[in-house]
Amino acid sequence: MINRNQLLTLLIVFAIIGTAPFLITRESTLNTVILILYVALLGQAWNILGGYGGQFSFGHAAFFGTGAYSVAVLQLQYGINPWIGLFIGGLLAMGVALFIGFASFRYGLRGSYFALVTLAFAEVLRILSNSVSFTGGGVGILIPLSRDPANMQFANNVGYFWLIWALCLACFLTVWWLGRSRFGAWLQAVRDNEDAARALGVDVFATKMKAAALSGFFSGLAGVFYAQFYLYLDPAIAYGSAVSIESLLVPIIGGMGTLFGPLIGAAVTHLLAETTRHFVGDVPGIALAIYGLLLILVVMFLPRGLISIFGRIGGLFGSRRAADA
Amino acid sequence: MVDPVILIPSLINGLTTGALYALVALGLTLIYGVLHIINFAHGALLMLALFGVFFLNQIFGIDPYWALLIVPPAMFVIGYGLQRGIIGKASHGRDENILLVTLGLSIIIENMSLYFFRSDTRTVDTPYSFEVVEFAGAFLPLPKVIAFFGALITAGLLWAFMSKTDLGRAIRALAKERKGARLVGINVDHVFAMSFGIGIGCLGVAACLLMPSYYVNPQVGYGFVLIAFTTVVLGGMGSFVGAMIGGLIIGVVEAMGGLFLGDSLGQFGIFAIFILILLFRPTGLLGHKA
């Protein structure tokens, strides 16, 4: 019952977001909405493995960067259309996730150790992409401009809006499914108590691997979107720590292991950054410093994220059942 | 085969760099051994200490080595305060939370430095910056030689402190058995914060020894944080001797990587070691079973 309501809420929320291109005429405002959706996708991808699976990755850039580089390199070197590159990018990112997952989960890496090993893998990929020639090395890679929807390049922001809207919706629907499926229940059981889950017959390794695959796939799609939107990549953008940090920041601030947490986190962090920029001016550092502060405050005072505030407000208006249960 | 005339200087150079890595890692391993915290803000705090050394030199003309009397105690106070005021309170008893809080701290420290100091790279000029010492065919910058011996002395002092003083014993007791330590009357919160402070104080020492031969900018910590993690994991989390040996190995691996693979791939070897150790021997070379 709750899940059906959740699906309805999800569809309504996305329908409302879908009115943005009709209501918003200013290019820069629509841009903000696009970036919020893009960050929500990054965060939701992390949320699958980190929030639902309890495996804290500090290196999601490994998947993001692989998706981004795939679509760019396939276009430039092999002339493969980015719409096909989108899926190849996602699948290659999934492959990287499976590789890292296989290496780590096989040896039972947990908690902080898993965080460190993912971070190291992203660093290795950054160093490699800096040194090999087909990624353009340190100079980076520039996707030639050809504004045609057939090339996944759009004349204005509206096209990009629908692209990221659709990718985001696909990811959120997947996570909605995760919340009600047997697999999702296994995954959350592994998160809450791995040994108990194993004792009950859950295949812990396979469950974690599947979560890593899904998480890597959507993170790769976010990378593809980034490449097509900005048409430029270099090793620090693709595999640098900024993407890894943004991926985990957003769902943690919004609410880990919840369907809407990443969306709330993306909107709050982005609007906060925009507001600061409005008052302080475009100075380097301030926006990120605020993200850091927000992260500490949330971990200290709202361990279940900003979304738990909504729960509390909801509790004030009527049904006490949630509090009693 | 590479000519020994190139190989040996490169090896010695790697060892001197490695001693500094070891010094940075000592603080990290102390903090991990006692608090079981992976301090993600370690690099950012090192950067802060480097800026401290830099500004003492620029504004008051204090030599980086004299700054040893000021910066490490100041870093100790910062570390003590961070643990008591923020990290200890936010943990809620979960490792991941501590990792996230220290990540948040590092984001704040790095970006506030970026805001105040801009991303310029700064160096300190000292009369001895360009002096060299010849050893076994290698010409080593004097500051690096001093840093090498400084790192060894610091490690020795730390070891003596841990084994001979009451506080050192309390710290070790806490590392082994939290409940027991509390039962025999050790003030757990205080000793935790003391260990964190001492670990961060080590960074102050490292900053003073590093500055004459190195540079500082707001991003400088990030490179160190990964190397320090590698060193600590390689040596075994919580092991001092392990951190020293690990640091030296990492220094040599980096120098050899640079020699054989070229500069852009030089650090590749470090992360390859990191991943392999994490996967196959997460307790490190000298660590105990977790």
Coordinates of C-alpha atoms in Angstrom, one line a residue:
Chain A
M1 CA 0.0 0.0 0.0
I2 CA 2.7 2.4 1.1
N3 CA 4.7 1.4 -2.0
R4 CA 1.8 2.2 -4.4
N5 CA 1.5 5.6 -2.8
Q6 CA 5.2 6.1 -3.1
L7 CA 5.0 5.3 -6.8
L8 CA 2.2 7.8 -7.2
T9 CA 4.1 10.4 -5.3
L10 CA 7.2 9.7 -7.5
L11 CA 5.2 10.1 -10.7
I12 CA 3.6 13.3 -9.5
V13 CA 6.9 14.8 -8.5
F14 CA 8.4 14.0 -11.8
A15 CA 5.3 15.3 -13.6
I16 CA 5.7 18.6 -11.7
I17 CA 9.4 18.8 -12.5
G18 CA 8.4 18.1 -16.1
T19 CA 6.5 21.3 -16.3
A20 CA 9.7 23.2 -15.8
P21 CA 10.5 23.8 -19.5
F22 CA 7.0 25.2 -20.1
L23 CA 7.1 27.5 -17.1
I24 CA 10.7 28.6 -17.0
T25 CA 11.8 30.9 -19.8
R26 CA 15.1 32.0 -18.3
E27 CA 17.9 29.8 -19.7
S28 CA 19.9 30.0 -16.4
T29 CA 17.0 28.9 -14.2
L30 CA 16.3 25.9 -16.4
N31 CA 20.0 25.2 -16.2
T32 CA 19.8 25.0 -12.4
V33 CA 16.9 22.5 -12.7
I34 CA 19.0 20.4 -15.1
L35 CA 22.0 20.4 -12.7
I36 CA 19.8 19.5 -9.8
L37 CA 18.4 16.5 -11.7
Y38 CA 22.0 15.5 -12.8
V39 CA 23.2 15.6 -9.2
A40 CA 20.1 13.7 -8.1
L41 CA 21.0 11.0 -10.6
L42 CA 24.6 10.8 -9.3
G43 CA 23.3 10.7 -5.7
Q44 CA 20.6 8.1 -6.4
A45 CA 23.2 5.9 -8.1
W46 CA 25.4 6.1 -5.0
N47 CA 22.3 5.5 -2.8
I48 CA 21.7 2.1 -4.4
L49 CA 25.0 0.7 -3.1
G50 CA 25.7 3.1 -0.2
G51 CA 22.2 3.9 1.1
Y52 CA 20.4 0.6 0.5
G53 CA 23.4 -1.7 0.6
G54 CA 25.4 0.1 3.3
Q55 CA 28.6 -0.1 1.2
F56 CA 30.1 3.4 1.4
S57 CA 32.0 4.1 -1.8
F58 CA 34.4 7.0 -1.8
G59 CA 35.2 6.4 -5.5
H60 CA 32.1 6.6 -7.6
A61 CA 34.1 8.8 -10.0
A62 CA 35.4 5.4 -11.2
F63 CA 32.0 4.7 -12.7
F64 CA 31.1 8.2 -13.7
G65 CA 34.4 8.8 -15.4
T66 CA 34.2 5.5 -17.3
G67 CA 30.7 6.4 -18.6
A68 CA 31.8 9.8 -19.6
Y69 CA 35.0 8.7 -21.3
S70 CA 33.2 5.8 -23.1
V71 CA 30.8 8.0 -24.9
A72 CA 33.4 10.6 -25.8
V73 CA 36.1 8.1 -27.0
L74 CA 33.5 6.0 -28.9
Q75 CA 32.3 9.0 -30.8
L76 CA 35.8 10.4 -31.6
Q77 CA 37.7 7.3 -32.3
Y78 CA 35.1 4.9 -33.7
G79 CA 32.3 7.3 -34.8
I80 CA 29.7 5.5 -32.7
N81 CA 26.6 7.4 -32.1
P82 CA 26.2 8.7 -28.5
W83 CA 22.7 7.2 -28.2
I84 CA 24.4 3.8 -28.5
G85 CA 27.3 5.2 -26.5
L86 CA 24.9 5.9 -23.7
F87 CA 24.2 2.2 -23.1
I88 CA 27.8 1.1 -23.8
G89 CA 29.0 3.8 -21.3
G90 CA 26.5 2.6 -18.7
L91 CA 27.5 -1.1 -19.3
L92 CA 31.2 -0.4 -19.2
A93 CA 30.8 1.6 -15.9
M94 CA 28.8 -1.4 -14.7
G95 CA 31.8 -3.6 -15.7
V96 CA 34.2 -1.4 -13.7
A97 CA 31.7 -1.6 -10.7
L98 CA 31.6 -5.4 -11.0
F99 CA 35.4 -5.6 -11.1
I100 CA 35.9 -3.4 -8.1
G101 CA 33.0 -5.1 -6.3
F102 CA 34.3 -8.6 -7.1
A103 CA 37.8 -7.6 -5.8
S104 CA 36.5 -6.1 -2.6
F105 CA 33.5 -8.2 -1.6
R106 CA 35.3 -11.5 -2.4
Y107 CA 37.8 -10.6 0.3
G108 CA 35.2 -9.4 2.7
L109 CA 36.2 -5.7 2.7
R110 CA 33.7 -3.7 4.8
G111 CA 33.2 -0.2 6.1
S112 CA 36.1 2.1 6.0
Y113 CA 38.3 -0.3 4.1
F114 CA 35.8 -0.5 1.3
A115 CA 35.7 3.3 1.2
L116 CA 39.5 3.5 0.9
V117 CA 39.7 0.8 -1.8
T118 CA 37.1 2.5 -4.0
L119 CA 38.9 5.7 -3.6
A120 CA 42.2 4.1 -4.7
F121 CA 40.6 2.5 -7.7
A122 CA 39.3 5.9 -8.9
E123 CA 42.8 7.4 -8.4
V124 CA 44.3 4.6 -10.4
L125 CA 41.9 5.3 -13.2
R126 CA 42.7 9.0 -13.0
I127 CA 46.4 8.3 -13.3
L128 CA 45.8 5.9 -16.2
S129 CA 43.5 8.3 -18.1
N130 CA 46.2 10.9 -17.6
S131 CA 48.9 8.7 -19.2
V132 CA 47.3 6.9 -22.1
S133 CA 46.8 8.6 -25.5
F134 CA 43.2 7.6 -26.5
T135 CA 41.7 9.7 -23.7
G136 CA 43.7 12.7 -24.8
G137 CA 45.9 12.5 -21.7
G138 CA 46.1 15.5 -19.4
V139 CA 45.0 17.8 -22.2
G140 CA 41.5 16.2 -22.1
I141 CA 39.0 15.4 -24.8
L142 CA 36.8 17.8 -26.7
I143 CA 33.6 16.5 -28.3
P144 CA 33.1 18.4 -31.5
L145 CA 30.0 20.6 -31.6
S146 CA 27.2 19.4 -33.8
R147 CA 23.9 20.4 -32.4
D148 CA 21.6 17.7 -33.6
P149 CA 19.3 15.5 -31.4
A150 CA 20.6 12.5 -33.4
N151 CA 24.0 13.3 -31.9
M152 CA 22.6 13.8 -28.4
Q153 CA 23.4 17.4 -28.6
F154 CA 20.6 19.9 -28.3
A155 CA 20.2 23.4 -29.6
N156 CA 18.9 24.6 -26.3
N157 CA 18.6 23.5 -22.7
V158 CA 15.1 22.0 -23.2
G159 CA 16.5 19.0 -25.0
Y160 CA 19.1 18.4 -22.2
F161 CA 16.3 18.8 -19.7
W162 CA 14.3 16.0 -21.1
L163 CA 17.3 13.8 -21.4
I164 CA 18.3 14.1 -17.8
W165 CA 14.7 14.0 -16.7
A166 CA 14.3 10.6 -18.4
L167 CA 17.5 9.2 -17.1
C168 CA 16.7 10.4 -13.6
L169 CA 13.2 8.9 -13.8
A170 CA 14.6 5.6 -14.9
C171 CA 17.0 5.6 -12.0
F172 CA 14.3 6.6 -9.4
L173 CA 11.9 4.0 -10.7
T174 CA 14.6 1.4 -10.3
V175 CA 15.1 2.5 -6.7
W176 CA 11.4 2.4 -6.1
W177 CA 11.4 -1.2 -7.4
L178 CA 14.4 -1.8 -5.1
G179 CA 12.3 -0.7 -2.1
R180 CA 9.6 -3.2 -2.7
S181 CA 11.4 -6.2 -4.3
R182 CA 12.8 -9.2 -2.7
F183 CA 16.2 -8.3 -3.9
G184 CA 15.9 -4.9 -2.2
A185 CA 14.9 -6.6 1.0
W186 CA 18.0 -8.8 0.8
L187 CA 20.1 -5.8 0.2
Q188 CA 18.8 -3.9 3.2
A189 CA 19.2 -7.0 5.3
V190 CA 22.9 -7.2 4.3
R191 CA 23.3 -3.5 5.2
D192 CA 21.7 -3.9 8.6
N193 CA 23.4 -7.1 9.6
E194 CA 25.5 -9.0 7.2
D195 CA 26.1 -12.1 9.4
A196 CA 22.4 -12.4 10.3
A197 CA 21.4 -12.0 6.6
R198 CA 23.9 -14.8 5.7
A199 CA 22.5 -17.0 8.4
L200 CA 19.0 -16.5 6.9
G201 CA 20.2 -17.7 3.6
V202 CA 20.9 -14.5 1.7
D203 CA 23.7 -14.8 -0.8
V204 CA 25.6 -11.8 0.6
F205 CA 28.2 -11.7 -2.2
A206 CA 25.8 -11.9 -5.1
T207 CA 23.5 -9.3 -3.5
K208 CA 26.3 -6.8 -3.1
M209 CA 27.5 -7.5 -6.6
K210 CA 24.1 -6.8 -8.1
A211 CA 23.8 -3.6 -6.1
A212 CA 27.3 -2.5 -7.3
A213 CA 26.3 -3.2 -10.9
L214 CA 23.1 -1.1 -10.8
S215 CA 24.9 1.7 -8.9
G216 CA 27.8 1.7 -11.4
F217 CA 25.4 1.6 -14.4
F218 CA 23.5 4.7 -13.4
S219 CA 26.6 6.5 -12.3
G220 CA 28.0 5.8 -15.8
L221 CA 24.8 7.2 -17.3
A222 CA 25.4 10.4 -15.3
G223 CA 28.9 10.5 -16.8
V224 CA 27.5 10.2 -20.3
F225 CA 25.1 13.0 -19.7
Y226 CA 28.0 15.2 -18.3
A227 CA 30.1 14.5 -21.4
Q228 CA 27.3 15.4 -23.8
F229 CA 26.2 18.5 -21.8
Y230 CA 29.7 20.1 -21.4
L231 CA 31.3 18.4 -24.4
Y232 CA 34.7 18.4 -22.5
L233 CA 36.4 16.0 -20.2
D234 CA 39.8 15.7 -18.6
P235 CA 41.1 13.2 -16.0
A236 CA 40.5 15.4 -13.0
I237 CA 36.9 16.0 -14.1
A238 CA 36.1 12.4 -14.9
Y239 CA 38.0 10.6 -12.2
G240 CA 38.7 13.3 -9.7
S241 CA 37.5 13.3 -6.1
A242 CA 34.9 16.0 -6.7
V243 CA 32.4 13.7 -8.4
S244 CA 32.9 11.0 -5.8
I245 CA 32.3 13.4 -3.0
E246 CA 29.2 14.9 -4.6
S247 CA 27.8 11.5 -5.2
L248 CA 27.9 10.6 -1.5
L249 CA 27.1 14.1 -0.1
V250 CA 23.8 14.4 -1.8
P251 CA 22.1 11.2 -0.6
I252 CA 23.6 11.5 2.9
I253 CA 22.4 15.1 3.3
G254 CA 19.0 14.2 1.9
G255 CA 18.5 10.8 3.5
M256 CA 20.3 7.6 2.8
G257 CA 18.4 4.5 1.9
T258 CA 15.3 6.5 1.0
L259 CA 13.7 7.0 -2.4
F260 CA 13.4 10.8 -2.3
G261 CA 16.5 11.5 -0.2
P262 CA 18.9 12.1 -3.2
L263 CA 16.4 14.5 -4.8
I264 CA 16.0 16.5 -1.6
G265 CA 19.7 16.5 -1.1
A266 CA 20.4 17.6 -4.6
A267 CA 17.9 20.4 -4.5
V268 CA 18.9 21.7 -1.0
T269 CA 22.7 21.6 -1.7
H270 CA 22.3 23.2 -5.1
L271 CA 19.9 26.0 -4.0
L272 CA 22.1 26.7 -1.0
A273 CA 25.1 27.0 -3.3
E274 CA 23.2 29.3 -5.6
T275 CA 22.0 31.5 -2.7
T276 CA 25.5 31.8 -1.4
R277 CA 26.8 32.7 -4.8
H278 CA 24.1 35.4 -4.9
F279 CA 25.2 36.9 -1.6
V280 CA 28.9 36.4 -1.5
G281 CA 29.7 36.5 -5.2
D282 CA 31.4 33.8 -7.3
V283 CA 34.3 33.2 -5.0
P284 CA 36.0 29.8 -5.1
G285 CA 35.6 27.5 -2.1
I286 CA 32.6 29.0 -0.3
A287 CA 29.9 26.8 -1.8
L288 CA 31.9 23.6 -1.1
A289 CA 32.8 24.7 2.4
I290 CA 29.1 25.0 3.1
Y291 CA 28.5 21.4 1.7
G292 CA 31.1 20.2 4.1
L293 CA 29.4 22.0 7.0
L294 CA 26.1 20.6 6.0
L295 CA 27.5 17.1 5.9
I296 CA 28.9 17.4 9.5
L297 CA 25.6 18.9 10.8
V298 CA 23.5 16.2 9.2
V299 CA 25.7 13.4 10.5
M300 CA 25.7 15.0 13.9
F301 CA 22.1 16.0 14.3
L302 CA 20.0 14.3 11.5
P303 CA 21.6 10.9 10.9
R304 CA 18.7 9.9 8.7
G305 CA 19.0 13.0 6.6
L306 CA 16.9 16.0 5.8
I307 CA 14.0 13.8 4.8
S308 CA 13.5 12.8 8.4
I309 CA 12.4 16.4 9.1
F310 CA 9.5 15.9 6.7
G311 CA 8.6 12.8 8.6
R312 CA 8.6 14.8 11.8
I313 CA 6.4 17.5 10.3
G314 CA 4.1 14.9 9.0
G315 CA 3.9 13.5 12.5
L316 CA 2.7 16.8 13.8
F317 CA -0.3 16.7 11.5
G318 CA -2.3 13.8 12.5
S319 CA -1.4 10.2 12.3
R320 CA 0.6 9.1 15.3
R321 CA 0.8 5.6 14.0
A322 CA 4.3 6.1 12.7
A323 CA 5.5 7.2 16.1
D324 CA 3.8 4.3 17.9
A325 CA 5.1 1.6 15.6
Chain B
M1 CA 69.2 -2.5 -16.8
V2 CA 69.4 1.0 -15.4
D3 CA 72.8 2.4 -14.6
P4 CA 73.5 2.2 -10.8
V5 CA 74.7 5.8 -11.1
I6 CA 71.1 6.8 -11.6
L7 CA 69.5 4.0 -9.6
I8 CA 71.3 4.6 -6.2
P9 CA 70.7 8.3 -6.0
S10 CA 67.1 7.7 -7.0
L11 CA 66.8 5.1 -4.3
I12 CA 68.3 7.4 -1.6
N13 CA 66.1 10.2 -2.8
G14 CA 63.1 7.9 -2.4
L15 CA 64.1 7.0 1.1
T16 CA 64.3 10.6 2.2
T17 CA 60.9 11.3 0.7
G18 CA 59.6 8.1 2.3
A19 CA 60.7 9.3 5.8
L20 CA 58.4 12.3 5.4
Y21 CA 55.6 10.1 4.3
A22 CA 56.3 8.0 7.3
L23 CA 56.1 11.1 9.6
V24 CA 52.7 12.1 8.2
A25 CA 51.5 8.5 8.5
L26 CA 52.7 8.2 12.1
G27 CA 50.0 10.5 13.3
L28 CA 47.4 8.7 11.2
T29 CA 48.4 5.3 12.5
L30 CA 48.3 6.6 16.1
I31 CA 44.8 7.9 15.7
Y32 CA 43.7 4.7 14.0
G33 CA 45.3 2.4 16.5
V34 CA 43.6 4.1 19.5
L35 CA 40.4 5.5 18.2
H36 CA 39.8 3.2 15.2
I37 CA 39.2 6.4 13.3
I38 CA 40.3 6.8 9.7
N39 CA 41.0 10.5 9.8
F40 CA 40.1 11.7 6.4
A41 CA 41.0 15.3 7.3
H42 CA 44.7 14.3 7.8
G43 CA 45.8 15.9 4.6
A44 CA 43.8 19.0 5.1
L45 CA 45.3 19.5 8.5
L46 CA 48.8 19.0 7.2
M47 CA 48.0 21.7 4.6
L48 CA 46.9 24.0 7.5
A49 CA 50.1 23.3 9.3
L50 CA 52.1 24.1 6.2
F51 CA 50.3 27.4 5.8
G52 CA 51.1 28.0 9.5
V53 CA 54.8 27.5 8.9
F54 CA 54.6 29.6 5.8
F55 CA 52.9 32.6 7.4
L56 CA 55.2 32.5 10.5
N57 CA 58.1 32.8 8.1
Q58 CA 56.5 35.5 5.9
I59 CA 55.1 37.7 8.7
F60 CA 57.5 37.2 11.6
G61 CA 60.5 35.9 9.7
I62 CA 60.6 32.8 11.8
D63 CA 62.7 30.0 10.3
P64 CA 60.7 26.8 9.6
Y65 CA 62.9 24.8 12.0
W66 CA 62.2 27.3 14.8
A67 CA 58.6 27.0 14.0
L68 CA 58.9 23.5 15.5
L69 CA 58.4 25.2 18.8
I70 CA 55.1 26.8 17.8
V71 CA 53.3 24.8 15.0
P72 CA 53.2 21.3 16.6
P73 CA 51.8 22.6 19.9
A74 CA 49.2 24.7 18.0
M75 CA 48.3 21.6 15.9
F76 CA 48.0 19.6 19.0
V77 CA 45.5 22.1 20.4
I78 CA 43.5 22.1 17.2
G79 CA 43.4 18.3 17.1
Y80 CA 42.4 18.0 20.8
G81 CA 39.6 20.5 20.1
L82 CA 38.3 18.8 17.0
Q83 CA 38.1 15.4 18.6
R84 CA 36.4 16.7 21.8
G85 CA 34.1 19.2 20.1
I86 CA 33.1 17.6 16.8
I87 CA 34.4 14.2 15.9
G88 CA 33.7 12.4 19.2
K89 CA 30.2 13.9 19.3
A90 CA 29.2 13.0 15.8
S91 CA 30.3 9.4 15.7
H92 CA 27.2 7.8 17.3
G93 CA 29.4 4.8 17.6
R94 CA 29.7 4.1 13.8
D95 CA 32.9 4.0 11.8
E96 CA 31.3 5.4 8.7
N97 CA 30.0 8.4 10.5
I98 CA 33.5 9.3 11.6
L99 CA 34.8 8.9 8.1
L100 CA 32.0 11.2 6.8
V101 CA 32.6 13.8 9.6
T102 CA 36.4 13.9 8.9
L103 CA 35.6 14.1 5.2
G104 CA 33.3 17.1 5.9
L105 CA 36.1 18.7 8.0
S106 CA 38.6 18.3 5.1
I107 CA 36.2 19.8 2.7
I108 CA 35.7 22.8 4.9
I109 CA 39.3 23.3 5.7
E110 CA 40.4 22.9 2.1
N111 CA 37.8 25.2 0.7
M112 CA 38.2 27.9 3.4
S113 CA 41.9 27.9 2.6
L114 CA 41.1 28.3 -1.0
Y115 CA 38.8 31.2 -0.1
F116 CA 41.3 33.0 2.1
F117 CA 44.7 32.1 0.5
R118 CA 43.6 31.4 -3.1
S119 CA 45.1 28.6 -5.0
D120 CA 48.6 30.1 -5.4
T121 CA 51.5 27.8 -4.7
R122 CA 53.8 29.2 -2.2
T123 CA 57.3 28.4 -1.1
V124 CA 59.6 29.5 1.7
D125 CA 63.1 30.9 1.0
T126 CA 65.8 30.0 3.5
P127 CA 69.5 30.4 3.2
Y128 CA 69.9 26.6 3.2
S129 CA 67.1 25.8 0.7
F130 CA 69.6 25.0 -2.0
E131 CA 72.4 23.5 -0.1
V132 CA 73.2 19.9 -1.0
V133 CA 74.9 17.0 0.8
E134 CA 76.7 14.4 -1.1
F135 CA 76.2 10.8 -0.1
A136 CA 77.0 7.6 -2.0
G137 CA 77.0 9.5 -5.3
A138 CA 73.7 11.2 -4.6
F139 CA 73.4 14.9 -4.2
L140 CA 70.7 15.4 -1.6
P141 CA 69.1 18.8 -0.7
L142 CA 70.1 19.6 2.9
P143 CA 66.5 20.1 4.0
K144 CA 65.6 16.6 2.9
V145 CA 68.4 15.2 4.9
I146 CA 67.4 17.1 8.0
A147 CA 63.8 16.0 7.4
F148 CA 64.9 12.3 7.1
F149 CA 66.7 12.4 10.5
G150 CA 63.9 14.6 12.0
A151 CA 61.4 11.9 11.0
L152 CA 63.5 9.2 12.6
I153 CA 63.9 11.2 15.8
T154 CA 60.2 12.0 16.0
A155 CA 59.3 8.4 15.6
G156 CA 61.8 7.5 18.4
L157 CA 60.4 10.1 20.7
L158 CA 56.8 9.0 20.0
W159 CA 57.8 5.4 20.7
A160 CA 59.5 6.4 24.0
F161 CA 56.4 8.4 24.9
M162 CA 54.1 5.6 24.3
S163 CA 56.1 3.0 26.2
K164 CA 57.5 5.1 29.2
T165 CA 54.9 7.7 30.2
D166 CA 51.6 7.2 32.1
L167 CA 49.6 8.9 29.3
G168 CA 51.3 6.6 26.7
R169 CA 50.3 3.6 28.8
A170 CA 46.8 4.9 29.1
I171 CA 46.6 5.4 25.3
R172 CA 47.8 1.8 24.7
A173 CA 45.4 0.5 27.3
L174 CA 42.5 2.3 25.6
A175 CA 43.6 0.9 22.2
K176 CA 43.4 -2.6 23.5
E177 CA 40.4 -2.6 25.7
R178 CA 38.0 0.3 25.9
K179 CA 35.7 -0.9 28.7
G180 CA 38.6 -2.2 30.8
A181 CA 40.4 1.1 30.5
R182 CA 37.3 2.9 31.6
L183 CA 36.9 0.6 34.6
V184 CA 40.4 1.2 35.9
G185 CA 39.7 4.9 35.9
I186 CA 41.0 6.2 32.6
N187 CA 39.2 9.3 31.4
V188 CA 38.3 8.0 28.0
D189 CA 37.2 11.2 26.3
H190 CA 40.3 13.0 27.5
V191 CA 42.7 10.3 26.4
F192 CA 40.9 10.0 23.0
A193 CA 41.3 13.7 22.4
M194 CA 44.9 13.6 23.7
S195 CA 45.8 10.8 21.1
F196 CA 44.1 12.7 18.4
G197 CA 45.9 15.9 19.4
I198 CA 49.3 14.1 19.4
G199 CA 48.5 12.6 16.0
I200 CA 47.8 16.0 14.6
G201 CA 50.8 17.4 16.5
C202 CA 52.9 15.0 14.4
L203 CA 51.6 16.8 11.4
G204 CA 52.9 20.0 12.8
V205 CA 56.4 18.5 13.0
A206 CA 56.0 17.1 9.5
A207 CA 55.0 20.5 8.2
C208 CA 58.0 22.2 9.7
L209 CA 60.4 19.6 8.3
L210 CA 58.7 19.6 4.9
M211 CA 58.3 23.3 4.2
P212 CA 61.9 24.2 3.4
S213 CA 62.0 21.7 0.6
Y214 CA 58.4 21.7 -0.4
Y215 CA 55.5 24.0 -1.3
V216 CA 52.0 24.7 0.0
N217 CA 48.7 25.4 -1.7
P218 CA 45.1 24.5 -0.6
Q219 CA 45.2 21.2 -2.5
V220 CA 48.5 20.0 -1.3
G221 CA 46.9 17.8 1.4
Y222 CA 44.9 15.5 -0.9
G223 CA 48.0 14.0 -2.4
F224 CA 49.4 13.3 1.0
V225 CA 46.2 11.8 2.4
L226 CA 46.2 8.9 -0.1
I227 CA 49.9 8.3 0.4
A228 CA 49.5 8.4 4.2
F229 CA 46.6 5.9 4.0
T230 CA 48.7 3.6 1.8
T231 CA 51.6 3.8 4.2
V232 CA 49.4 3.0 7.2
V233 CA 47.6 0.2 5.5
L234 CA 50.9 -1.2 4.2
G235 CA 52.5 -1.1 7.6
G236 CA 49.5 -2.4 9.4
M237 CA 46.9 0.0 10.9
G238 CA 48.1 1.2 14.3
S239 CA 51.7 -0.1 14.1
F240 CA 54.5 2.6 14.5
V241 CA 57.3 0.5 13.1
G242 CA 55.0 -0.6 10.3
A243 CA 54.3 3.1 9.4
M244 CA 58.0 3.9 9.3
I245 CA 58.8 0.9 7.1
G246 CA 55.7 1.5 5.0
G247 CA 56.6 5.1 4.5
L248 CA 60.2 4.2 3.3
I249 CA 58.8 1.5 1.0
I250 CA 56.3 4.0 -0.5
G251 CA 59.0 6.6 -1.0
V252 CA 61.2 4.1 -2.8
V253 CA 58.3 2.8 -4.9
E254 CA 57.4 6.3 -6.0
A255 CA 61.0 7.1 -6.9
M256 CA 61.4 3.8 -8.9
G257 CA 58.0 4.3 -10.5
G258 CA 59.1 7.7 -11.7
L259 CA 62.3 6.3 -12.9
F260 CA 60.9 3.4 -14.9
L261 CA 57.4 4.5 -15.9
G262 CA 57.9 8.2 -16.2
D263 CA 56.6 11.0 -13.9
S264 CA 52.9 10.8 -14.9
L265 CA 52.7 7.1 -13.9
G266 CA 55.1 7.4 -10.9
Q267 CA 52.3 7.2 -8.4
F268 CA 50.6 4.3 -10.1
G269 CA 52.8 1.9 -8.2
I270 CA 51.6 3.4 -4.9
F271 CA 48.0 2.8 -5.5
A272 CA 48.6 -0.6 -7.0
I273 CA 50.3 -1.5 -3.7
F274 CA 47.5 0.1 -1.8
I275 CA 44.8 -1.9 -3.6
L276 CA 46.7 -5.2 -3.4
I277 CA 47.4 -4.8 0.3
L278 CA 43.8 -3.9 1.1
L279 CA 42.5 -6.9 -0.8
F280 CA 45.0 -9.6 0.2
R281 CA 46.4 -8.5 3.5
P282 CA 44.2 -5.7 5.0
T283 CA 46.0 -6.1 8.4
G284 CA 49.2 -4.9 6.7
L285 CA 52.8 -6.2 6.9
L286 CA 53.1 -5.9 10.7
G287 CA 49.6 -5.4 11.8
H288 CA 47.7 -7.6 14.1
K289 CA 44.6 -9.6 13.2
A290 CA 41.7 -7.2 13.4

